[in-house]
CSV table of C-alpha atoms in Angstrom, one decimal:
chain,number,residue,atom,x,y,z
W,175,UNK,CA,157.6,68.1,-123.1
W,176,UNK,CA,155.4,68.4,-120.0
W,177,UNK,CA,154.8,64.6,-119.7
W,178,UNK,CA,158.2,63.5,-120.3
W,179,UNK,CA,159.2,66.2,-117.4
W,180,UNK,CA,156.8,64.7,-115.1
W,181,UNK,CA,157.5,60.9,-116.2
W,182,UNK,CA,161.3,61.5,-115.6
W,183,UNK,CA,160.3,63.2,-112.3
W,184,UNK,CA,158.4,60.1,-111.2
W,185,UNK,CA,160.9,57.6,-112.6
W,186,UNK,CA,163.8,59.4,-110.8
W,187,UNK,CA,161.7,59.3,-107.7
W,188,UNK,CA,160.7,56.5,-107.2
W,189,UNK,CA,163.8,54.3,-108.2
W,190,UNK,CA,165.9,56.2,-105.7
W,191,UNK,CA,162.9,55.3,-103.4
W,192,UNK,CA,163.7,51.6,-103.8
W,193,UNK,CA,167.1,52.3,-103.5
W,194,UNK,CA,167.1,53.5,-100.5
W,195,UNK,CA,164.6,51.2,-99.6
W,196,UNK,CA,166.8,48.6,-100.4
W,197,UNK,CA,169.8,50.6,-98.1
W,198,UNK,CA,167.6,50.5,-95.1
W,199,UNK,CA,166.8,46.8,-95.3
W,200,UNK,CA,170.7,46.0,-95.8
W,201,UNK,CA,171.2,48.5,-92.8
W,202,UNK,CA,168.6,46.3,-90.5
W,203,UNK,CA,170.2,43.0,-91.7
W,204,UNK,CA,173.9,43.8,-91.3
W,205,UNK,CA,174.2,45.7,-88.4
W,206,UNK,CA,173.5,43.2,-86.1
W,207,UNK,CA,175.7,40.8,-88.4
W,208,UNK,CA,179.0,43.2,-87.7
W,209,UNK,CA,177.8,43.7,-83.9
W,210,UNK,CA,178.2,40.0,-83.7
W,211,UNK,CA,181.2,40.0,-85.1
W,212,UNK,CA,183.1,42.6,-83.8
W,213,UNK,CA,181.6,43.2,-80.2
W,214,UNK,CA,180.8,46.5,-79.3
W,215,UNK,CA,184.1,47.7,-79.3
W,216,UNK,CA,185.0,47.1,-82.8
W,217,UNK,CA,181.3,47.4,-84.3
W,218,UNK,CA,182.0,51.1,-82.7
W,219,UNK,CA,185.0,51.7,-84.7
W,220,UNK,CA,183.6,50.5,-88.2
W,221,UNK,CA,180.3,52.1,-87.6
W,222,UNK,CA,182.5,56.0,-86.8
W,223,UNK,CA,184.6,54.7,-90.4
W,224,UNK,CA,181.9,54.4,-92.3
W,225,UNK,CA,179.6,57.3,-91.3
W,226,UNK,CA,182.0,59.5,-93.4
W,227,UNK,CA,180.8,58.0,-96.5
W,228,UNK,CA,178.0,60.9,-96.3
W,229,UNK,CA,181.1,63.1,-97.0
W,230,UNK,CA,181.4,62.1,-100.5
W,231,UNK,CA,179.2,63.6,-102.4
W,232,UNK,CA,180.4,67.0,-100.8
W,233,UNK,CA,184.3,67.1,-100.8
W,234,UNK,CA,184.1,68.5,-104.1
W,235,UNK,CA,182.6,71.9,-102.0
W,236,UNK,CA,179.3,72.2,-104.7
W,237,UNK,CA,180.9,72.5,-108.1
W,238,UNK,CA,179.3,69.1,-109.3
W,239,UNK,CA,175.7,70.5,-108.0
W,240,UNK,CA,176.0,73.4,-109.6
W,241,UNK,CA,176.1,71.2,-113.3
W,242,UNK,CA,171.8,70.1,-112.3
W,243,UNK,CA,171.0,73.2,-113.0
W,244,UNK,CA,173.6,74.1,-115.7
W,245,UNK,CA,173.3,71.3,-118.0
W,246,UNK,CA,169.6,71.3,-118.3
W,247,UNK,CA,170.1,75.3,-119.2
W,248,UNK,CA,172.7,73.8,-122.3
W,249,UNK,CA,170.1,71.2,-123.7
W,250,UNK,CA,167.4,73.6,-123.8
W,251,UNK,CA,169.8,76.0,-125.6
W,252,UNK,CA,171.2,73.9,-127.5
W,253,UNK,CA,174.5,74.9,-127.4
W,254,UNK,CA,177.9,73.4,-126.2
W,255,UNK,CA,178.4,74.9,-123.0
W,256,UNK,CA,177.5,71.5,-121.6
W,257,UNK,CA,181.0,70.1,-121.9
W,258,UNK,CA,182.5,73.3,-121.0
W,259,UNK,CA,180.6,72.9,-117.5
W,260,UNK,CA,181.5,69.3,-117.6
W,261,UNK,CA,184.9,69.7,-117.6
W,262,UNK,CA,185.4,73.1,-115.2
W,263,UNK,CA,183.9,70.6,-112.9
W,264,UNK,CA,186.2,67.6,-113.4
W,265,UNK,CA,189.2,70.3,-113.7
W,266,UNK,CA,187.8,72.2,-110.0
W,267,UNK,CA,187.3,68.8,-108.3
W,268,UNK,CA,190.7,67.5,-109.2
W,269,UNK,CA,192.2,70.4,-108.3
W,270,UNK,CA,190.6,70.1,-104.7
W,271,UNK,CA,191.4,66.9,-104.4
W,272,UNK,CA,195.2,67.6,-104.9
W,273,UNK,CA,195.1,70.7,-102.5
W,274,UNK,CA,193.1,68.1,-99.9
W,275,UNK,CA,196.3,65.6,-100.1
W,276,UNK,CA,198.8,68.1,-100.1
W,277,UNK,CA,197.0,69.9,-96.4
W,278,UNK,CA,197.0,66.1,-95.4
W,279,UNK,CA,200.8,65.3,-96.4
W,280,UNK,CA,202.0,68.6,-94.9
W,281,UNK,CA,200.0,68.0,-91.4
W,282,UNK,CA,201.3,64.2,-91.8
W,283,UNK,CA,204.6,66.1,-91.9
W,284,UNK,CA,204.7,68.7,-89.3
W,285,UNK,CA,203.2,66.0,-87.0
W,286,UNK,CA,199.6,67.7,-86.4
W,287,UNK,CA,197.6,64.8,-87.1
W,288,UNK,CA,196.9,62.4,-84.5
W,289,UNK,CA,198.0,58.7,-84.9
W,290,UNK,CA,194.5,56.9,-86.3
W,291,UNK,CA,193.4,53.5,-87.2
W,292,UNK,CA,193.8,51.6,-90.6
W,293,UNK,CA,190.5,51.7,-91.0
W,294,UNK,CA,189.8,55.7,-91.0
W,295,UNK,CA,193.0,55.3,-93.7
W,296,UNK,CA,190.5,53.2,-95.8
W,297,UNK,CA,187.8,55.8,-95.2
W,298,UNK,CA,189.9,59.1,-96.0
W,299,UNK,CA,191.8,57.4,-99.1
W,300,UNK,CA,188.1,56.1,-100.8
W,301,UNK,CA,186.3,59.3,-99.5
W,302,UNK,CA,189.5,61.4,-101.6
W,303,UNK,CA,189.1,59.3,-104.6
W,304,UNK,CA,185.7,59.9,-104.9
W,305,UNK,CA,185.6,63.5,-105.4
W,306,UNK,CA,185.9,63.6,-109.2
W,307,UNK,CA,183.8,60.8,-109.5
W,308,UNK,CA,180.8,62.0,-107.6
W,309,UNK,CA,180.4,64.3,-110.7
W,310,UNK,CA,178.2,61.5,-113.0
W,311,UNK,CA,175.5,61.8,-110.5
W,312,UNK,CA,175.1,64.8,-111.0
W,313,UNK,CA,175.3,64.6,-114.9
W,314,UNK,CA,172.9,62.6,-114.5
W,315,UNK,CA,170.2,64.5,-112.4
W,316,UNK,CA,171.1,67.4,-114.8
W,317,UNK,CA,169.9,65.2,-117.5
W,318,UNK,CA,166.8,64.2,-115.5
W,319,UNK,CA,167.4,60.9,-115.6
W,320,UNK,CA,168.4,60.5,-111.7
W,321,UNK,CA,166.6,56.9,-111.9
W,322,UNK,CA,169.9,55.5,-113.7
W,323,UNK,CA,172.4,56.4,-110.9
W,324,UNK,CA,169.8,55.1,-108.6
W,325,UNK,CA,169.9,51.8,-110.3
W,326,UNK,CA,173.6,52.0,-110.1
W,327,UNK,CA,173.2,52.4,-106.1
W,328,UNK,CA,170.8,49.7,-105.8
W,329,UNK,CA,173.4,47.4,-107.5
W,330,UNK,CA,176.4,48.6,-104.6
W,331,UNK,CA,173.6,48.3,-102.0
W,332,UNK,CA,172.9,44.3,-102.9
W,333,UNK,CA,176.6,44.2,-103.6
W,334,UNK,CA,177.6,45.9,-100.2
W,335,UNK,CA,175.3,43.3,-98.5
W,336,UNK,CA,176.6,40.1,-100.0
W,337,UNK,CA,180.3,41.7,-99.0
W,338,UNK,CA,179.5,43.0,-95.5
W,339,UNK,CA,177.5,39.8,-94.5
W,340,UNK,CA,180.0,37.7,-96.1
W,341,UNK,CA,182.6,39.4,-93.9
W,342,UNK,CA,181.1,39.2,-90.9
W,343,UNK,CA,180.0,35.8,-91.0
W,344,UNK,CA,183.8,34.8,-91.9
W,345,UNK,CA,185.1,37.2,-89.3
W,346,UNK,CA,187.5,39.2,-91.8
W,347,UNK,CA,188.0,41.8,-89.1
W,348,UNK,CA,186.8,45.5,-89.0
W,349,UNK,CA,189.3,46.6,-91.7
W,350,UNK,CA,188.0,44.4,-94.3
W,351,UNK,CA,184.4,45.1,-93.2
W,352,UNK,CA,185.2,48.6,-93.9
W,353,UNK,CA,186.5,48.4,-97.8
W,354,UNK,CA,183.4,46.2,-98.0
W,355,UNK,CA,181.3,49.8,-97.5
W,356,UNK,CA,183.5,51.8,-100.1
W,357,UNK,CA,184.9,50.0,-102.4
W,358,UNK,CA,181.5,49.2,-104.1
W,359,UNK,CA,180.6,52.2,-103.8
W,360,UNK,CA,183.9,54.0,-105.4
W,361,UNK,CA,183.2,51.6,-107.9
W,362,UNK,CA,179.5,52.6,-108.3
W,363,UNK,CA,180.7,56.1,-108.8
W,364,UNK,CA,182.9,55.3,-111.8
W,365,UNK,CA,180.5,53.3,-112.9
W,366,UNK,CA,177.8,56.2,-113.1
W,367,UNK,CA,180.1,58.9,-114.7
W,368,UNK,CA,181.3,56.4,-117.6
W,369,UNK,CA,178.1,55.2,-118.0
W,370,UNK,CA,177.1,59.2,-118.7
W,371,UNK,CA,180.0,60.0,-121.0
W,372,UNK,CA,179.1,56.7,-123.2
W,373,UNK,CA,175.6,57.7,-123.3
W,374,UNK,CA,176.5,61.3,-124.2
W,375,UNK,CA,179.6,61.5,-126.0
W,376,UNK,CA,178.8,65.7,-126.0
W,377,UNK,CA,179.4,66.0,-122.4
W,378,UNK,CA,182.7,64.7,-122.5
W,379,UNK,CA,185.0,67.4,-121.0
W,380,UNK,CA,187.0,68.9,-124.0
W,381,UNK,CA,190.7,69.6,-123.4
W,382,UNK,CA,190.0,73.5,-123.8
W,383,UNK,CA,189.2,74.9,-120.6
W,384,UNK,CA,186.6,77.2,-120.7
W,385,UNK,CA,187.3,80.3,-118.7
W,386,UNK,CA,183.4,81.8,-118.3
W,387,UNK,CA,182.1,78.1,-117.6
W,388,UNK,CA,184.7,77.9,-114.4
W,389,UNK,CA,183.4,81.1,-112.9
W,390,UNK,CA,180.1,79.9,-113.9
W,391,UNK,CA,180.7,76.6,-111.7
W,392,UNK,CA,182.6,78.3,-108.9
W,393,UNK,CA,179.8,80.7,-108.9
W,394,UNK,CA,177.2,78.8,-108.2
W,395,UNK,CA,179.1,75.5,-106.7
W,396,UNK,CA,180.4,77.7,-103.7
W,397,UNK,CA,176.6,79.1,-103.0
W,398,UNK,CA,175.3,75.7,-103.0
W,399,UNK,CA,178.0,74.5,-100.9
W,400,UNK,CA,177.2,77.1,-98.4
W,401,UNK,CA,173.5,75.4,-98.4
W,402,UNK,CA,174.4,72.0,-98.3
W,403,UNK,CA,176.7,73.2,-95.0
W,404,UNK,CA,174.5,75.4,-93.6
W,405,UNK,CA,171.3,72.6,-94.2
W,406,UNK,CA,173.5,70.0,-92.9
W,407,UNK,CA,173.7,71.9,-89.8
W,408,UNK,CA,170.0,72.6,-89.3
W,409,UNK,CA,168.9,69.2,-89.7
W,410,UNK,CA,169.5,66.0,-90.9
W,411,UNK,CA,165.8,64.5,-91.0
W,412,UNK,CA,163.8,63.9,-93.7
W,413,UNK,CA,166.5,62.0,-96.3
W,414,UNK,CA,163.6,59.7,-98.0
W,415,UNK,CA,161.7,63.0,-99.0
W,416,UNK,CA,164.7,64.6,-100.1
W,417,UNK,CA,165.3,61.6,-102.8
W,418,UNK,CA,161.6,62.1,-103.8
W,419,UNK,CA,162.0,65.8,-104.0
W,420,UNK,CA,165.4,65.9,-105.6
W,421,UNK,CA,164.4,65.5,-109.1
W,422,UNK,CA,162.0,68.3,-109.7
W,423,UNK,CA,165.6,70.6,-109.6
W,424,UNK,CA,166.4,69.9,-112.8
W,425,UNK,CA,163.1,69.8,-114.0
W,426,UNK,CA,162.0,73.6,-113.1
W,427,UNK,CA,165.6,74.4,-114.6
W,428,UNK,CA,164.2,72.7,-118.0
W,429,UNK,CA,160.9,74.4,-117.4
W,430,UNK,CA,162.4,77.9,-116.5
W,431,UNK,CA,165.0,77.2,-119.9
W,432,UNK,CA,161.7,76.8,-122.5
W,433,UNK,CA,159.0,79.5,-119.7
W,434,UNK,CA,156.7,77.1,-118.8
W,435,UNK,CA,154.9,78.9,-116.5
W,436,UNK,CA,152.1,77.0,-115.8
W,437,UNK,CA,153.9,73.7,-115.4
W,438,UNK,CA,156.0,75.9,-112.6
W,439,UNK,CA,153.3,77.1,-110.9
W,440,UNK,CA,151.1,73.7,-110.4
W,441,UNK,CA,153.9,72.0,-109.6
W,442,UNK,CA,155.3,74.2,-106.9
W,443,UNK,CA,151.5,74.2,-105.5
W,444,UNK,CA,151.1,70.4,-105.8
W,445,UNK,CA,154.8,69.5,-104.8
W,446,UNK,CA,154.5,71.1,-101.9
W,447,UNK,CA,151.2,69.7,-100.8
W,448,UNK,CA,152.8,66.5,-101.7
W,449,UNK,CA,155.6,66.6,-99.1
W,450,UNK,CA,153.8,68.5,-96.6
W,451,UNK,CA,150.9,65.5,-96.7
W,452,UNK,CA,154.0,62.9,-96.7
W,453,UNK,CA,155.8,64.4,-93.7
W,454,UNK,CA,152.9,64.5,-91.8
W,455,UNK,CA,152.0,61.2,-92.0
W,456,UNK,CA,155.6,60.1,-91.4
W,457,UNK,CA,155.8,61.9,-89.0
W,458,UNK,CA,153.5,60.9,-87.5
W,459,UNK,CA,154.3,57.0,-87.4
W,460,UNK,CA,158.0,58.1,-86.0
W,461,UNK,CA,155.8,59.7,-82.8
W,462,UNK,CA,153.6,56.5,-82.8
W,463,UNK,CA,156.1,53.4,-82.8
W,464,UNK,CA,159.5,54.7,-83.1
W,465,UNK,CA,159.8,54.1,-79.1
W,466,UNK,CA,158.7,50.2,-79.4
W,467,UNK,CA,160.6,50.0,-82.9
W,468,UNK,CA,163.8,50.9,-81.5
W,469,UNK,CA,163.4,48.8,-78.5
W,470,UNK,CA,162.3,45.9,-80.9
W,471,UNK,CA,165.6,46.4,-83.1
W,472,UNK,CA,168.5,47.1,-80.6
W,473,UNK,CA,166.8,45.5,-77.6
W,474,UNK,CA,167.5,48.1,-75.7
W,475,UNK,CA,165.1,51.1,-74.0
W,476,UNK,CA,166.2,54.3,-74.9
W,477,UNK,CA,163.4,56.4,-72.7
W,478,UNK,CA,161.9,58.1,-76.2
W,479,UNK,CA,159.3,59.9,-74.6
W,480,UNK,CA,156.3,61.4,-76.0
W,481,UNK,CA,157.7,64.9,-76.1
W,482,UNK,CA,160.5,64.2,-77.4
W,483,UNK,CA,158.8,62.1,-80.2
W,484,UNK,CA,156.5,64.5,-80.6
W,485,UNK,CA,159.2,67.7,-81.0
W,486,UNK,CA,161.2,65.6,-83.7
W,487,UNK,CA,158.0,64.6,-85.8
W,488,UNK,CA,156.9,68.6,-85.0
W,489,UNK,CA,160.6,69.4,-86.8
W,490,UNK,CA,160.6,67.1,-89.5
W,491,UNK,CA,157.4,68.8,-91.2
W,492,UNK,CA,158.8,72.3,-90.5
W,493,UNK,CA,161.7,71.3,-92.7
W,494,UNK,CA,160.4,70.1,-95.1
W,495,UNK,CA,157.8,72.0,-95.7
W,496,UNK,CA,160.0,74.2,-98.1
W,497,UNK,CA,161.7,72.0,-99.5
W,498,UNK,CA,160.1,72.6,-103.3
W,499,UNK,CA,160.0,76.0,-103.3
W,500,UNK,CA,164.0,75.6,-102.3
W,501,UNK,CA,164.6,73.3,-105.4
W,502,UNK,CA,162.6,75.8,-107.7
W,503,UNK,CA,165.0,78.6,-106.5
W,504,UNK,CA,168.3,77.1,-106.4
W,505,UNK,CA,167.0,76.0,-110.6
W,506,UNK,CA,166.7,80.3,-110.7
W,507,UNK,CA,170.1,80.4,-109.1
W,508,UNK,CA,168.3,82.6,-106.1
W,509,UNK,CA,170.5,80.9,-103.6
W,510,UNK,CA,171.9,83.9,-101.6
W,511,UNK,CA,168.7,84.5,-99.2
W,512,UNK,CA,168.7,80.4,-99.0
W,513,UNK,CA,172.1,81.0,-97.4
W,514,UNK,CA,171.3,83.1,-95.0
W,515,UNK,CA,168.1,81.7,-94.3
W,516,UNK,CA,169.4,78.9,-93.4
W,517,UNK,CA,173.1,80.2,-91.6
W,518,UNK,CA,170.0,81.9,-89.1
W,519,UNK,CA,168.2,78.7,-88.9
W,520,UNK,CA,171.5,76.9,-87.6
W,521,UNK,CA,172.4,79.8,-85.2
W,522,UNK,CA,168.3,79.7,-83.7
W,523,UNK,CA,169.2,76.3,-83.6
């Protein structure tokens, strides 16, 4: 059981290594593409659109997290409480997403939205849609198989490419540049959660609502919300480490479902040696050439000086530095002093 932990660990890893990967090198070849197209103006508008895709995966306010730690608990007990969770999560992000459109309509109503453009309509109606969906990732990482979402996402990243330089080269116009960021991936997150309820017909949400497994979710969804929000906050570095690091949630819930202690403990030693080691060295190249590299990219001298440099490559490693033991205690469901850890962190901050 140990080696298929740790292969699925590395798997997962590294595939959503590529993938992102992949995303950066799309990032470096299109944005200059739209800027082209679009003139500053315009590349402006689409750019602020499309930054609110990093909203989707937490409009549903944690109840799909909460289903990595749950669902790895079910399989190691056997039991049925899998689709039980499955389902108050489906049930709780549907519900959210109605009581989201319904404060939209009525501010639409009362006149206490601003007038906007088409393209933040695109955004807000894909960014909506996807709050059920978001859920098969999750399945998935609750599984421990996070490398077949990942594969999903490198599919919508070449398929975003081919639609966004397509687009720009044809000058469709910033609205059409903007459904060529969500609609793959709205597309990718269907994809994902039908992909997990072929795959495992027992997580397909029963029509029998299950009372304990909604206070379950909500329990632990609105604690790892509070997280997520108050991490958000702190910082916003380090998102290449936190792909790598990612999967070892589910697996120290598997481990702490069938007490493997000794698996826990050399991985939390080695994990975080691991991402300590990484984050030095990366940061390390961002205070070496992220000044020239910039300037190389978008032609254009931002005065990055040394100190500056040097206090964000200083920051990233503090961050990260926990960021194992984190994972082992939101699979415990010790998430409380994480909160307010963190709530201090943003305030200091």
């Amino acid at each position: 059981m140990e080696h298929v932990r740790n292969r699925r660990i590395f798997a997962a890893a590294t595939t959503g290594l590529v993938q992102r990967g992949a995303q950066i090198l799309a990032t470096l070849i299109t944005y200059p593409l739209v800027l082209h197209d679009l003139g500053v103006a315009g590349f402006g508008v689409w750019a602020a659109a499309t930054s609110l895709a990093w909203l989707a995966g937490n409009l549903d306010f944690g109840l799909g997290a909460a289903l990595i730690s749950l669902i790895p608990r079910s399989m190691a007990e056997a039991d049925h409480k899998g689709r039980d969770y499955v389902a108050a999560v489906l049930i709780g992000s549907c519900l959210i997403a109605i009581t989201l459109l319904g404060v939209v309509v009525l501010a639409i109503a009362f006149g206490w939205l601003p007038q906007f453009r088409p393209v933040f309509l695109i955004a807000a109606i894909a960014l909506w849609l996807s709050i059920p969906l978001n859920a098969g990732n999750n399945i998935w990482f609750g599984l421990q198989k996070a490398y077949v979402p990942a594969g999903w996402q490198l599919a919508q990243t070449i398929l975003t490419l081919l639609l966004v330089s397509t687009g720009a080269l044809c000058q469709a116009g910033v609205s059409a540049l903007t459904a060529a960021i969500y609609a793959p991936a709205l597309a990718t997150s269907a994809a994902i959660l039908t992909h997990a309820f072929i795959s495992y017909p027992n997580l397909r949400p029963s029509w029998h609502l299950s009372s304990t497994a909604m206070r379950t979710v909500l329990t632990q969804g609105s604690q790892l919300f509070a997280i997520t929000l108050a991490a958000r906050i702190c910082t916003t570095a380090s998102g290449l480490l936190g792909i790598i690091t990612m999967p070892f949630w589910p697996g120290f819930a598997d481990a702490l479902s069938t007490n493997d202690h000794a698996w826990l403990t050399r991985t939390l030693r080695h994990g975080t040696i691991g991402v300590i080691t990484l984050a030095v060295f990366g940061s390390f190249g961002l205070f070496a050439g992220g000044g020239p590299i910039l300037r190389l990219w978008l032609h254009h001298d931002f005065q990055m000086t040394p100190l500056l440099l040097g206090t964000m490559a200083a920051w990233i490693i503090v961050t990260t530095a926990p960021n194992i033991a984190s994972l082992f205690l939101n699979a415990k469901a010790i998430l409380k002093p994480q909160i307010l850890i963190l709530i201090s962190a943003s305030i200091i901050s």
